[in-house]
C-alpha cells in the first residue's frame, strides 16, 4: 500500500509531460514522418533514406567523375534537387542521367587551355627558370601550335608582352616618351597627318580603341627619335671625314640593321619621292605598321618602344627612303610562287599579273591592310616569333588558297585587287609547309631583304 503512491508519482509526472505543447509538437512531427515513410514504402518500395544510402554505397563511381564546376552552373543544382525529391521518376535513372558522357569532354576543354594560359603567364611574369634560349623556343612553339588566347576582338592581355619579348624590346621610362611628345610636330608632321585619317578608317574595332591623335603623337615621337639618330650619325660621319687620309673618307661598315638604317637615311635627299615630305624619318606605310601596336598595347609608351624596335631592327629596309626592301620583297613573291606553285605562277604571268601589281601593299604593311584585324594580330604573332621575312611566304600561301578561283578566272588581276579575308591559322600552316621547298640561297635572300 505504501509503495503505490511512489509508483503513481512518475506516472503523473509523465502524463503532465506528454500533455505539454512541446512534446505534443514532437509527436506530431514523428507521426507525420512515419506516415510519409510508410506510405512511400508501401507504394514505391524502400524509403527515401534507404534509397539515398543505397545510392551512396552502390554508385560510388559518381564521386570520381570530373568536378561539377567544369560544367555550366545552372544544370547540376537541378539534377541534385530532383534526386532528393519524392517524384515519380526512379532515383537510379536520374543518377545515371546526372553522369553525362559529355562531362569529361567539357572538363578537358576547360582545363587544357587554362593550364596552357597559366604556363604562359608564369613564363612572362617569372621568365624561364634556367635556359633563356630554351624558354624562347618554347614560347615560339607555343605560338605556332596553340596560338594566343584572345577574344573575338583580338584582344589579349598577354599579347603586347609577348611581342616585346620576341622583339627584344626593353622597356623605357614614360618620361622619355613624354619628352619626345612635348617637342611638338616633327619635320614629318604634315605627311603624318595626311596619312593618319586613312588608317583603318573602315575598321570599327580599331576606331573604337585608337584615336587619330594617339596615332599622330606616336608617329611624331618615332620621327623625332629617328631624326635625332640621323643627326648623331651625321656628326659621327663628319668626324670620320675629318680624320680621313688623303685617299678620301674610309667606307664605314655597319654591322647592325639600326646603323645601316641610319646611314642610308642620312644619305637620302630631301626631294626623294619615295621618302615623302621627310625621307629617312617617315615613309609611306608606317602609319599602317604602327596601328596594330597601338591597338594591342596598354599604353602609348609600350606601343612606341615595340614599333620603334620593329622598324629599326626587324624590317629597316621597309622604311628607308627608297623602300628598297619592299621592292625586293615584291620581286621575291614572284620568285617564291614560281617554286611552290609553278602552274599558278605561269598562269598569272601569262595574264600579265605580276606581284608588283597586287602584292605591294601586303609586303609593305605585313598583310595588315587585309581584314579582319584579329586575324592580322594572329598572323603577326607568327611573324614576330619566326621572322618578318616569312611574310613573303604568307602572301604566297594566300595566293595558293585562291588558286582555284584564280585559275578559273579569265582576269585574275581583278580578283587580286583585294585579297579575301585573312585566315591566319590556315595561312600559317600552309606557309610552314612551303619553307622546305625554298632553296637555301633563295631563303637567304628572304631573310636579308627586310634589312
Steps between C-alpha positions, in 0.01 A plus 500: 500500500781732581671433173207595279528873555867490404420314179220741411718808529708425188189410309345831589817684406526321164136578426561866564806495271308329221227759523748786462492692165869426424459125527176509303676681220778243490247218486322660208831530311590138565154384399514699176843364416384147575193538283701642208763226517244223537289626210807541275627154597162341436462654157851528356713258702783610731492827685673816372776473760563139404521595134746778576720260697479241222591767250801608705628143542401367160605796277840576645634577151302823483736675741794418269359694201645841406400777740170674446642856457636398158138471378270803462373582852128498430468126427654319803276657769186393313616139474600484867164639615309250290686205658383616842132560411204259524422497129376220280840467332716210612800625695765271344404617149545861604844428645605344170372800310700727728820332382493632144752357254578854392630598842856367453523677164387827655748459783787437261412800287487718809823381660737480202480867390505604866822312566660634182397852594644464848820362354531801269419737788776351710745515210434870443484603865792295632699429185664168414646313795848426366542500120386822329538367140297195596233726648480701178482179299212379715324835460532487121382139492203590720402782262526271199303210647249656741483863403427801717193486721289800392138608480296565186652848467852358506572645843733314734662636814814299424554583133689826537739340751558204269575742216744697714679178596520372143619839372753522786367847575604619848258730684567873508401758761172673424676835539719418199191465283344812649813702420465403134132594489566837670724596210188546290463428128795331336633593154279217366184628670318614181553161336393320817176697525429436134524122552348462844134548413527221239632246751239224541228760445236231431599281794267563797711290736805717443314832503329409826832439677759723329455870427662700223671721758664199662627378163632847410677535835673164472610548139640843580686358799653229280587762238677709764692196622612414145580865435726514805674178396549646153658814643730297723603292202570811295727638772679168534542480122653849496751399765604201293536728196729741683714209619532348152822477305583648162344192337156633603243404760512137598183302439332434831377143536181476707444164652157559656171569321444817705833656397441396139156662517639824643778515241263453208257754645772761534603465135145534364419830336205707617334508157468123472151398393512170687592670821208743493530833678776386734695198381690299756260563790160423345395311188179370353352208689645578842154608618356156418794320660459710812125448538498139631753591770271771633202266482672228702700708749367620831679833473665717238852452643460123459386543140781749436784276616360195317438685173834680506680173566309329220582750226863547602593138573257266325421679173711816460509441124126561482512853647808644334452789261501292181329197665742263328398215727137527393588486130727203561223330693256549213747341259549211744127429495521421129811286544367304796162442337673363190663235720215401730226513231651524155171452314326784683801726457518431127128571460525834680802603293316396183216732597744781573437492876827549687553542870580868463134549404327315786758430772661839567257599779514156664880504501522859626252457787572136595145411387357749753283657231302179448212460747396383750726661757492211755637268230773754423608492864506120494716507187735754658548270799647251256710758314650641820576149624673370186594808298335775296655356184241219508238754401602429138403135539178605671408697189577197285281292729211741447540466124499122529180513706341696211651265243180351360332838460807653339552214256132506400486876449587653161603819685675395822629853549149616590475239774836608641402861536399407854598184680229293672469524880799360684489154652816523708509141620462359150755743356755420771470125458531528122798738527685264731452225244650721228829561682665166408423564133702823489868457396759612752632788291149636441408459865812697592373782278168480680672544834713797400263692273329662800835639619 
